[in-house]
Short mmCIF file of C-alpha atoms in Angstrom, two decimals:
data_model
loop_
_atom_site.label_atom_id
_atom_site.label_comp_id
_atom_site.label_asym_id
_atom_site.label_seq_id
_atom_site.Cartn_x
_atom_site.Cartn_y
_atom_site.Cartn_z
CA UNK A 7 60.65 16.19 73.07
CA UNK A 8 61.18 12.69 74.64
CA UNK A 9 58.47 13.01 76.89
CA UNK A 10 59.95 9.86 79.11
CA UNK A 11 62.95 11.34 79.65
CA UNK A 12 61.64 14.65 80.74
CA UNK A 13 59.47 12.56 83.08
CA UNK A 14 62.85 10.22 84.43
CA UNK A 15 64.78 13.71 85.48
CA UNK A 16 61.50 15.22 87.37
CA UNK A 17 60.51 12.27 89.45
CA UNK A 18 64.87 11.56 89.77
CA UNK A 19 65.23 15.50 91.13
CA UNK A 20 62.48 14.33 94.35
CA UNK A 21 64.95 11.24 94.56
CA UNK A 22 67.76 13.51 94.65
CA UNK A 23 66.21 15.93 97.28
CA UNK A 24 65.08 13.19 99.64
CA UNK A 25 61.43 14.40 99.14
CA UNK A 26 60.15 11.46 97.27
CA UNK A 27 56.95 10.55 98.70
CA UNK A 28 56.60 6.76 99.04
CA UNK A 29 52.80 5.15 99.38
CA UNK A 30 52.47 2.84 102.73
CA UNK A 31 50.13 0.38 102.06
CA UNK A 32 48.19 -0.17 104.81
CA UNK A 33 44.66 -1.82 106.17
CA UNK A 34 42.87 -0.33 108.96
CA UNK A 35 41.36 -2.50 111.42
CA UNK A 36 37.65 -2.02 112.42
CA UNK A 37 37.65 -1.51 116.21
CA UNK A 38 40.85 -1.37 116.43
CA UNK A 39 42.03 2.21 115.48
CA UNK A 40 45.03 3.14 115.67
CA UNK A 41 46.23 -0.14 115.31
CA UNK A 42 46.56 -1.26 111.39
CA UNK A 43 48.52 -3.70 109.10
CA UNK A 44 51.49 -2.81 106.99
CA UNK A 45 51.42 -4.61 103.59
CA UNK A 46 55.31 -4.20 102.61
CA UNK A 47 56.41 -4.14 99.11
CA UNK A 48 57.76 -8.02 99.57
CA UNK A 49 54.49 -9.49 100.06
CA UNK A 50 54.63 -9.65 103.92
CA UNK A 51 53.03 -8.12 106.71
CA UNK A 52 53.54 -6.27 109.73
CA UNK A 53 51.15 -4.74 112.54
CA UNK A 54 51.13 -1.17 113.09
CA UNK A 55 50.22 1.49 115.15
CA UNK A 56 49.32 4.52 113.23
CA UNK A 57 50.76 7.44 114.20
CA UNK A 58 50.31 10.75 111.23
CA UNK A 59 46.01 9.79 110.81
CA UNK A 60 43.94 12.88 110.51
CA UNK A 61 41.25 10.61 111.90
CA UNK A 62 41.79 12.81 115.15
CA UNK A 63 39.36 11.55 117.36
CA UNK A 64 38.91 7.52 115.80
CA UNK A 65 35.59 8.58 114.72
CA UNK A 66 36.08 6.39 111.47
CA UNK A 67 35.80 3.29 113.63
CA UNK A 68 33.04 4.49 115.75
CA UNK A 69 29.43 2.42 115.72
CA UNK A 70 27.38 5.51 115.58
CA UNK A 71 28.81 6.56 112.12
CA UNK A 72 28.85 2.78 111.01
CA UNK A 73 25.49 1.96 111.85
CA UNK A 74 24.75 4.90 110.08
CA UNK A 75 26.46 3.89 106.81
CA UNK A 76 24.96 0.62 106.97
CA UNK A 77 21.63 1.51 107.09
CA UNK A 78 21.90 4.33 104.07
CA UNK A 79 24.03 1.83 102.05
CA UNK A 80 21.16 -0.91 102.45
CA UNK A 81 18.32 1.69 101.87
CA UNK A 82 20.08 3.66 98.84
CA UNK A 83 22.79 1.69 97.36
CA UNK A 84 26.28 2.93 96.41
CA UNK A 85 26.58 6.24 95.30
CA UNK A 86 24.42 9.14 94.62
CA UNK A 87 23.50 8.84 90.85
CA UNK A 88 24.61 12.30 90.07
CA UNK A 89 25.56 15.95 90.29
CA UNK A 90 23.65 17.67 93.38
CA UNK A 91 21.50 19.60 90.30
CA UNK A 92 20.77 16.03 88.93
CA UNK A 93 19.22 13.74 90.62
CA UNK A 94 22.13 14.04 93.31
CA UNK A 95 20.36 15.51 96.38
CA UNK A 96 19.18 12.94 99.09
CA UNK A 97 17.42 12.96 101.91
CA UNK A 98 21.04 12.53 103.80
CA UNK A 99 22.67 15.48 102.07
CA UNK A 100 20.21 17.95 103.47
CA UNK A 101 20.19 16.32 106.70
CA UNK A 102 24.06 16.50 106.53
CA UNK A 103 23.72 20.26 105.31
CA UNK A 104 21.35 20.87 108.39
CA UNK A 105 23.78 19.29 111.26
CA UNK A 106 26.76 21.57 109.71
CA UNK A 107 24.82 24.82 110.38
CA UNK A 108 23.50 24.12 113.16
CA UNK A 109 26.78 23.13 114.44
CA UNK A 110 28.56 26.59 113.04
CA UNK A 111 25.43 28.83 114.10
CA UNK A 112 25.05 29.79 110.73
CA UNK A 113 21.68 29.93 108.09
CA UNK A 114 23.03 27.17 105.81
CA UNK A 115 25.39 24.93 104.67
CA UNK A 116 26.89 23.89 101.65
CA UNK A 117 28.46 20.06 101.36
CA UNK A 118 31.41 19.52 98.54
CA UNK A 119 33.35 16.20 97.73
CA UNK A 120 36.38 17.77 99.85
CA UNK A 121 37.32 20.51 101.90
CA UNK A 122 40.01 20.89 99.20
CA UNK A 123 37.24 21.47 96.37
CA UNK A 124 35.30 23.62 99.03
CA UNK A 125 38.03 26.14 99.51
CA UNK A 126 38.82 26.32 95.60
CA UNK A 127 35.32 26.31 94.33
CA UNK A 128 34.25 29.38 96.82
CA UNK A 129 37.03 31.56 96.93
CA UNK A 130 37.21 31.06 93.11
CA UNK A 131 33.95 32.13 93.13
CA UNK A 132 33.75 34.93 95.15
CA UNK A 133 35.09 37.77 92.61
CA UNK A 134 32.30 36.87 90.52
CA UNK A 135 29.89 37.51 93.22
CA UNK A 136 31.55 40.69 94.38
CA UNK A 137 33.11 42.33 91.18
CA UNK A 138 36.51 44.00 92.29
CA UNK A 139 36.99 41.70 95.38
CA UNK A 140 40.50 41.77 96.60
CA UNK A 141 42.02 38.84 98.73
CA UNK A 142 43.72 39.44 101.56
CA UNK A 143 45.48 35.84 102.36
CA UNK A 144 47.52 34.58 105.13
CA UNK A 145 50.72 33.53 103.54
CA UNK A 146 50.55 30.02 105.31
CA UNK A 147 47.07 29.22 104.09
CA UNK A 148 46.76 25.56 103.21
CA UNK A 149 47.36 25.01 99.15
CA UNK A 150 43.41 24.60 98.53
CA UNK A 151 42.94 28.02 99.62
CA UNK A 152 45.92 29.80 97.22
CA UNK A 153 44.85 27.55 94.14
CA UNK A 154 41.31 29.02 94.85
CA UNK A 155 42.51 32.69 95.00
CA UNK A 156 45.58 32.35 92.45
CA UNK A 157 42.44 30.86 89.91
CA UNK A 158 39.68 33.96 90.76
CA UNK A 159 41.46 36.54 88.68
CA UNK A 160 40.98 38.76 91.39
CA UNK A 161 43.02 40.88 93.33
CA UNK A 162 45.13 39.64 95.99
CA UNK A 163 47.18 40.56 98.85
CA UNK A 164 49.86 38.04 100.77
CA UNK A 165 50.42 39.10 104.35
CA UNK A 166 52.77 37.56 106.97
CA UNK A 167 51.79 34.95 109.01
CA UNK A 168 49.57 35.52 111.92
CA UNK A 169 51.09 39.72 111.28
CA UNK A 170 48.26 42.41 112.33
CA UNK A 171 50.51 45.13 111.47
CA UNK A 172 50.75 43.52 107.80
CA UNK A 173 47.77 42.89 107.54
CA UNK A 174 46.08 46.39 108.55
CA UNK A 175 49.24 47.95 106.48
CA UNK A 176 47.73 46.41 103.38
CA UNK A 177 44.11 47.20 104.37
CA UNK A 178 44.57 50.58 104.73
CA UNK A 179 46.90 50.61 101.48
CA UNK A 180 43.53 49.71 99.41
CA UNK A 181 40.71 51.69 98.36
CA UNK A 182 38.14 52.18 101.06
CA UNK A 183 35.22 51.48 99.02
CA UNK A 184 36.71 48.14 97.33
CA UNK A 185 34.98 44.91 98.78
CA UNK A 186 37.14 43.47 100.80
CA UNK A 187 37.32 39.58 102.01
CA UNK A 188 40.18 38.28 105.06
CA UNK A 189 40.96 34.36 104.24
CA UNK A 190 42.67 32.83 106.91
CA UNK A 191 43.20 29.21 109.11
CA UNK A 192 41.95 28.85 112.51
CA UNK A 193 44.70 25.87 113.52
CA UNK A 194 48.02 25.71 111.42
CA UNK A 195 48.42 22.44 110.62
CA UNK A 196 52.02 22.17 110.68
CA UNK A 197 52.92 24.05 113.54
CA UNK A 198 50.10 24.03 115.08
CA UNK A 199 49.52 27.44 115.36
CA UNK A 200 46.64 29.45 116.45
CA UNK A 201 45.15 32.51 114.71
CA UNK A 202 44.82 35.76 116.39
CA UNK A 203 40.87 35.60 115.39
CA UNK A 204 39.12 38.16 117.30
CA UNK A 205 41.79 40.62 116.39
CA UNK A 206 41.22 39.79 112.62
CA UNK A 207 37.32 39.90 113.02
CA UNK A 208 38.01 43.94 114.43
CA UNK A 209 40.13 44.97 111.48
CA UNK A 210 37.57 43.06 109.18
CA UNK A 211 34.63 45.47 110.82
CA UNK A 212 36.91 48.71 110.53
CA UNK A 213 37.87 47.83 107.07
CA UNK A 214 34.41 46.49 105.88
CA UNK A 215 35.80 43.23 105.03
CA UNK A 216 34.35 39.83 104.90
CA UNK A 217 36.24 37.05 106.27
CA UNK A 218 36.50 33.56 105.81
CA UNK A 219 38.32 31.04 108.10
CA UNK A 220 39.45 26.95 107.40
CA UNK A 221 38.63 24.81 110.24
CA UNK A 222 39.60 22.02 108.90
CA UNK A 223 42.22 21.21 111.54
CA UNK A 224 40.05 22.48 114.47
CA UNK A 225 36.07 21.10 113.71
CA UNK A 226 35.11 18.43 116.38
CA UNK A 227 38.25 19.30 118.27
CA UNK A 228 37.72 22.30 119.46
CA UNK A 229 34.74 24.30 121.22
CA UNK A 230 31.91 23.32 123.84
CA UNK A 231 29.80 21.34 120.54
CA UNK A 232 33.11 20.84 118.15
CA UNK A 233 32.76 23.42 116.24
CA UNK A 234 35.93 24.57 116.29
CA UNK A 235 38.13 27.28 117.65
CA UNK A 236 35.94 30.23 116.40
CA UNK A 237 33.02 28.71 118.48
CA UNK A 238 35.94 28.55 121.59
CA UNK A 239 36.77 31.53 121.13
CA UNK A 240 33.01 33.50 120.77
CA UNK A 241 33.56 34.80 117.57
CA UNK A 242 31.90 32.00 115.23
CA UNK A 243 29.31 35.31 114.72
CA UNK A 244 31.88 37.35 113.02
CA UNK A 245 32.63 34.41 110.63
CA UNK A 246 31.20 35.31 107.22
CA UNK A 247 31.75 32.10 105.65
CA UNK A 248 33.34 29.03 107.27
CA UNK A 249 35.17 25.63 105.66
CA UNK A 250 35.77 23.05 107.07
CA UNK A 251 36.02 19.08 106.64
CA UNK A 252 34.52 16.16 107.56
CA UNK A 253 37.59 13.67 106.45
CA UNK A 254 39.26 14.70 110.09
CA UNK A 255 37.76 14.83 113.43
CA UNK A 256 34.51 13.64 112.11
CA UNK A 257 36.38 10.85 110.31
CA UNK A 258 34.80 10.23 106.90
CA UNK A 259 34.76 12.13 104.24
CA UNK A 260 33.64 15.56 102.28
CA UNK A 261 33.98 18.98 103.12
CA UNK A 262 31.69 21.96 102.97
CA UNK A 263 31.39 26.15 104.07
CA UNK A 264 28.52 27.42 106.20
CA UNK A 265 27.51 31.00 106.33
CA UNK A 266 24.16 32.84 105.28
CA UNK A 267 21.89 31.05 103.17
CA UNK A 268 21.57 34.12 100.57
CA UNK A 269 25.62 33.33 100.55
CA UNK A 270 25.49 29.44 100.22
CA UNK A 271 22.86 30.05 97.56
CA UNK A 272 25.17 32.03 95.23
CA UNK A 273 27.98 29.99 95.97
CA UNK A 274 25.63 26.74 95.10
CA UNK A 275 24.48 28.79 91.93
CA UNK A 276 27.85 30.11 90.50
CA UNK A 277 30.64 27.84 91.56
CA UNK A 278 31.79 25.54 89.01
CA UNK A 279 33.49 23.39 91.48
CA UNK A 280 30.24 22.39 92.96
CA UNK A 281 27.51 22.28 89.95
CA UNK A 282 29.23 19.88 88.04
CA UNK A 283 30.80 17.80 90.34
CA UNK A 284 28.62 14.09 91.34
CA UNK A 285 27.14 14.16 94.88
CA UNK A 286 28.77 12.62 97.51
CA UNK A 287 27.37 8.50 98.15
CA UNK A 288 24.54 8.81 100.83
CA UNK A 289 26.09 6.33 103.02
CA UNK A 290 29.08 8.79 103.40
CA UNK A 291 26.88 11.80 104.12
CA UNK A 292 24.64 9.31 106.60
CA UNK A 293 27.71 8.38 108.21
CA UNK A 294 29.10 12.27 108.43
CA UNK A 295 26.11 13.24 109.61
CA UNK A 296 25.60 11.09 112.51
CA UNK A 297 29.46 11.85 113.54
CA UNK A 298 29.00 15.52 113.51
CA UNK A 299 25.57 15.12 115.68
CA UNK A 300 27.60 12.56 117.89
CA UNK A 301 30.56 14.98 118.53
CA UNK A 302 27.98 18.07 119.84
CA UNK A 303 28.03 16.17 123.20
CA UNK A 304 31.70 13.99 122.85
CA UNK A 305 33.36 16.15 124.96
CA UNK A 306 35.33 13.46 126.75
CA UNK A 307 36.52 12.41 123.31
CA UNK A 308 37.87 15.80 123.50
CA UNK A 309 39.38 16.14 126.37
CA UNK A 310 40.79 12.40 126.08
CA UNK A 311 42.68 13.64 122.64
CA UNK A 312 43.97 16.91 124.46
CA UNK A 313 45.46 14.54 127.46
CA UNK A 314 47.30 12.62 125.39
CA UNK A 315 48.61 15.40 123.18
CA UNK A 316 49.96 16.91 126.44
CA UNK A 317 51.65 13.72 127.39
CA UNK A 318 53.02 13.24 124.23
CA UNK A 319 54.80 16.58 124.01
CA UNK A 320 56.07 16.37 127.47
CA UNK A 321 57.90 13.24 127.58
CA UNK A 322 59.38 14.33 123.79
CA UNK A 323 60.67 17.34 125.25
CA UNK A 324 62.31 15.93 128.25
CA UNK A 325 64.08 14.01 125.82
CA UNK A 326 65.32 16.95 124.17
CA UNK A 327 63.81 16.61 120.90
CA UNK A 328 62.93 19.97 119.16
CA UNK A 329 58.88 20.06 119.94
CA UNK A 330 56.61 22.74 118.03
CA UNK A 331 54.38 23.16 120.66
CA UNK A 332 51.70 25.70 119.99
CA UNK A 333 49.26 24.48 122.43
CA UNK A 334 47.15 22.39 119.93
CA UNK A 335 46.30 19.05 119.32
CA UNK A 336 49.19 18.11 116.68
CA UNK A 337 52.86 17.19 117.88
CA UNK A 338 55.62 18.45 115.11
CA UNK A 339 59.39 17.15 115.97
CA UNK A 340 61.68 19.47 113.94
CA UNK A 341 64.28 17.37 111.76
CA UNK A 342 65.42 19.85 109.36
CA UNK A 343 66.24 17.57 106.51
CA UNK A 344 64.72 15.60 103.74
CA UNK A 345 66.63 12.56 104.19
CA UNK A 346 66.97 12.19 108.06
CA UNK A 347 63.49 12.85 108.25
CA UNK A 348 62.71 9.91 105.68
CA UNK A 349 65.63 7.90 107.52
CA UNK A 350 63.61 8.12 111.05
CA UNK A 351 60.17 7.48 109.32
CA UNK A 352 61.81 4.76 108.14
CA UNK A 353 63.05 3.50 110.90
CA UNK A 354 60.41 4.19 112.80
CA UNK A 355 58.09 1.62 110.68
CA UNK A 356 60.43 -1.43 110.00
CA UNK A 357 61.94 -1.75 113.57
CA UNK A 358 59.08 -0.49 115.91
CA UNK A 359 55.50 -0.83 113.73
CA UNK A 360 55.14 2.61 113.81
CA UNK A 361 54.16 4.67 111.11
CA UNK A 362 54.36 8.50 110.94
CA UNK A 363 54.43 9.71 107.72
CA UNK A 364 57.85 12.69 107.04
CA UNK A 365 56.76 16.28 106.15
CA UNK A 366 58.85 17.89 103.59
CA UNK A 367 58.91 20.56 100.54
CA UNK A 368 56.08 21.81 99.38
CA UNK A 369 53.96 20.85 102.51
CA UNK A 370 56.56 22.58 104.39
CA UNK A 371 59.28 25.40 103.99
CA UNK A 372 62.82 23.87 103.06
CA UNK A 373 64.83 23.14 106.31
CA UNK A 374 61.59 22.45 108.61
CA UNK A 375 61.10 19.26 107.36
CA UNK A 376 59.26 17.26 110.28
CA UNK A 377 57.38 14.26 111.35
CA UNK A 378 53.94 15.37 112.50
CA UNK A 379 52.46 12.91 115.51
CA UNK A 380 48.64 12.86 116.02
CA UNK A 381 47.87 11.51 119.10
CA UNK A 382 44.22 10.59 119.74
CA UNK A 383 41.94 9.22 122.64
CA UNK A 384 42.47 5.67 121.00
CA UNK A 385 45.79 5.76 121.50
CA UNK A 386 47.00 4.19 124.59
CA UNK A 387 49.73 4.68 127.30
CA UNK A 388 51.28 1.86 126.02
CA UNK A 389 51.07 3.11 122.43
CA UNK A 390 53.04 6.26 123.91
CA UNK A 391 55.90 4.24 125.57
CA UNK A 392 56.47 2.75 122.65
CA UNK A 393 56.65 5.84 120.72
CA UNK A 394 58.40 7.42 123.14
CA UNK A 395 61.33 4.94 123.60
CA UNK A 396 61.60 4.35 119.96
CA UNK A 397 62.01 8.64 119.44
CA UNK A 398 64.71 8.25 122.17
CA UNK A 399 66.37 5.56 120.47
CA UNK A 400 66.26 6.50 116.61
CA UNK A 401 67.29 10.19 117.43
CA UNK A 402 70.38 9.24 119.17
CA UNK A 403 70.98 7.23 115.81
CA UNK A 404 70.31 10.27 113.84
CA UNK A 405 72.66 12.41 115.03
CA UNK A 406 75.15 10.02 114.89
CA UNK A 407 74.56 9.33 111.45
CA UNK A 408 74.41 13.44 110.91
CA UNK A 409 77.98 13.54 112.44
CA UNK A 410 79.41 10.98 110.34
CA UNK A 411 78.38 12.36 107.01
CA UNK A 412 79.58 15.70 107.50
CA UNK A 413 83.16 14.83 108.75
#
């Protein structure tokens, strides 16, 4: 086989498709989130305002988590030294591991490199803890969580997005006695969707199942402390096991689950993912740490983000642009193509300095491509009248363009 070759026609079929992704180069500014600089590929440079961060709330930039790193960086040094069953477990990982259940309500915590890892590692995991364990899996879960079920061996079931009817359909389809275990998102990422929790918790207690619910997209934004939408909603109690990140809202990096501590101990004990994987650096759980305790009482950094998010979507719409507006924090503008979406992105950064990143296949279906704005309490009216005129401007362009090439 001419391995180059084979190589050339897979990476020319994403060219082909429009779906290439493309790597913007790009240094972030301390203290002045969102605002960035855009090393091009000719050697120059352009400022930015960025637009697609999942730094939600700027907490990346904020002295509380800096101060934080500093002084665990100058007392520890750079990383951990090892696995968390080596000589990896610091003083700051269990203080870390302490703020995250205290902020979910639950017994204990466990703290991974990623929330990717900490989705794949548990829910890997789990049929080994509960022999016979069968899946039952929103079919819009984020890929961490179907790589971690698709790699269990277990049994799984798909059901339709956000569906009751589906869901209880397969339920009741299953042996009564099986264990049982409902994996499902709190905010949709892409749409920006909510999940009908409480209803899921009440088929969960009729059917004896567990369930498990990604914050990712919700932690620090949602809820009277930031602990998401299960906390806004009063049913972080009937959460078995929670995951979320700290590489969002909280702005640095890792990700974790939180649930009972005889729970986080057999997930610590059996899960590959997490025994031999090295520690996270202190200064990144020091810094994680202090962000979560900062955003218990940051409502205003809350309510700031929500504002804006509001704003955003309004003056969008009354241009007519096709909002996804599901009442949450992120701001999808269907496009509906590969390349137009890429064209406007493009667009977007050369002529206005601002940089929102296109969404296309496999993130999302074919046809819903879309550029996903995430406005935060950093970003200023200013910022949005320049987004907003820019949107006016390129979409116009857009169609036009659309018109042209199919005549």
């Amino acid at each position: 086989m001419n391995y180059d070759t084979a190589l050339d026609g897979a990476i020319s079929r994403l060219h082909d498709e429009g779906r290439y992704r493309t790597f913007i180069d790009i240094e972030r500014q301390k203290g002045h989130f969102p605002k960035a600089i855009w090393n091009r590929p000719d050697g120059t440079r352009k400022d930015i305002t960025v637009w697609c961060g999942n730094d939600y709330l700027g907490m990346g930039q904020h002295p509380v988590v800096l101060e934080a790193m500093h002084e665990a960086l100058d007392a520890t040094g750079a990383g951990s030294g090892g696995t968390r069953n080596i000589s990896g477990t610091t003083v700051y990982h269990k203080r870390l591991e302490a703020e995250i259940a205290d902020l979910h309500r639950k017994e204990a915590a466990l703290l991974f490199t990623s929330a990717y890892i900490a989705n794949d590692a548990t829910l890997s995991t789990l049929p080994k803890l509960f022999p016979g364990l069968i899946i039952y899996s929103d079919e819009l879960n984020h890929a961490s969580m179907i790589e971690g079920i698709r790699r269990n061996g277990g049994l799984k079931r798909i059901f339709r997005h956000n569906d009751l009817a589906d869901l209880r359909a397969k339920l009741a389809a299953d042996d009564p006695a099986a264990p049982k275990l409902i994996a499902f998102e709190s905010v949709y990422s892409m749409d920006g969707d909510i999940c009908p929790m409480e209803a899921i918790c009440d088929l969960a207690e009729e059917f004896g199942a567990l369930t498990y619910l990604d914050e990712v997209h919700a932690v620090g934004m949602y809820g009277p402390r930031g602990a998401g939408v299960a906390e806004k909603l009063g049913q972080m109690g009937r959460i078995d096991i929670i995951n979320a990140t700290l590489a969002k809202a909280y702005g640095v990096m890792g990700g974790y689950i939180a649930a009972s501590a005889k729970m986080v101990d057999a997930i610590r004990s059996y899960a590959p993912g997490f025994i031999f994987t090295t520690s996270l650096p202190p200064a990144v759980a020091a810094g994680a740490a202090a962000s979560v305790k900062y955003l218990k009482t940051a409502q205003h950094l809350r309510d700031m983000q929500q504002d804006h998010a509001k704003i955003l979507k309004m003056r969008l719409r009354a241009l007519g642009l096709p909002i996804i507006d599901r009442g949450t924090h992120i701001v999808p503008v269907h496009v509906g193509d590969p390349v137009h979406c890429k064209m406007i992105s493009d667009m977007l950064l050369e002529q206005d300095g601002i940089y929102v990143q296109p969404i296309n296949f496999p993130t999302v279906p074919r046809g819903t491509e879309r550029l996903r704005f995430t406005p935060s309490p950093v970003h200023t009216p200013k910022d949005i009248d320049a987004l907003v005129g820019a949107m006016d401007r390129l979409w116009a362009h857009c169609a036009l363009n659309r018109a042209e090439l199919s005549a």
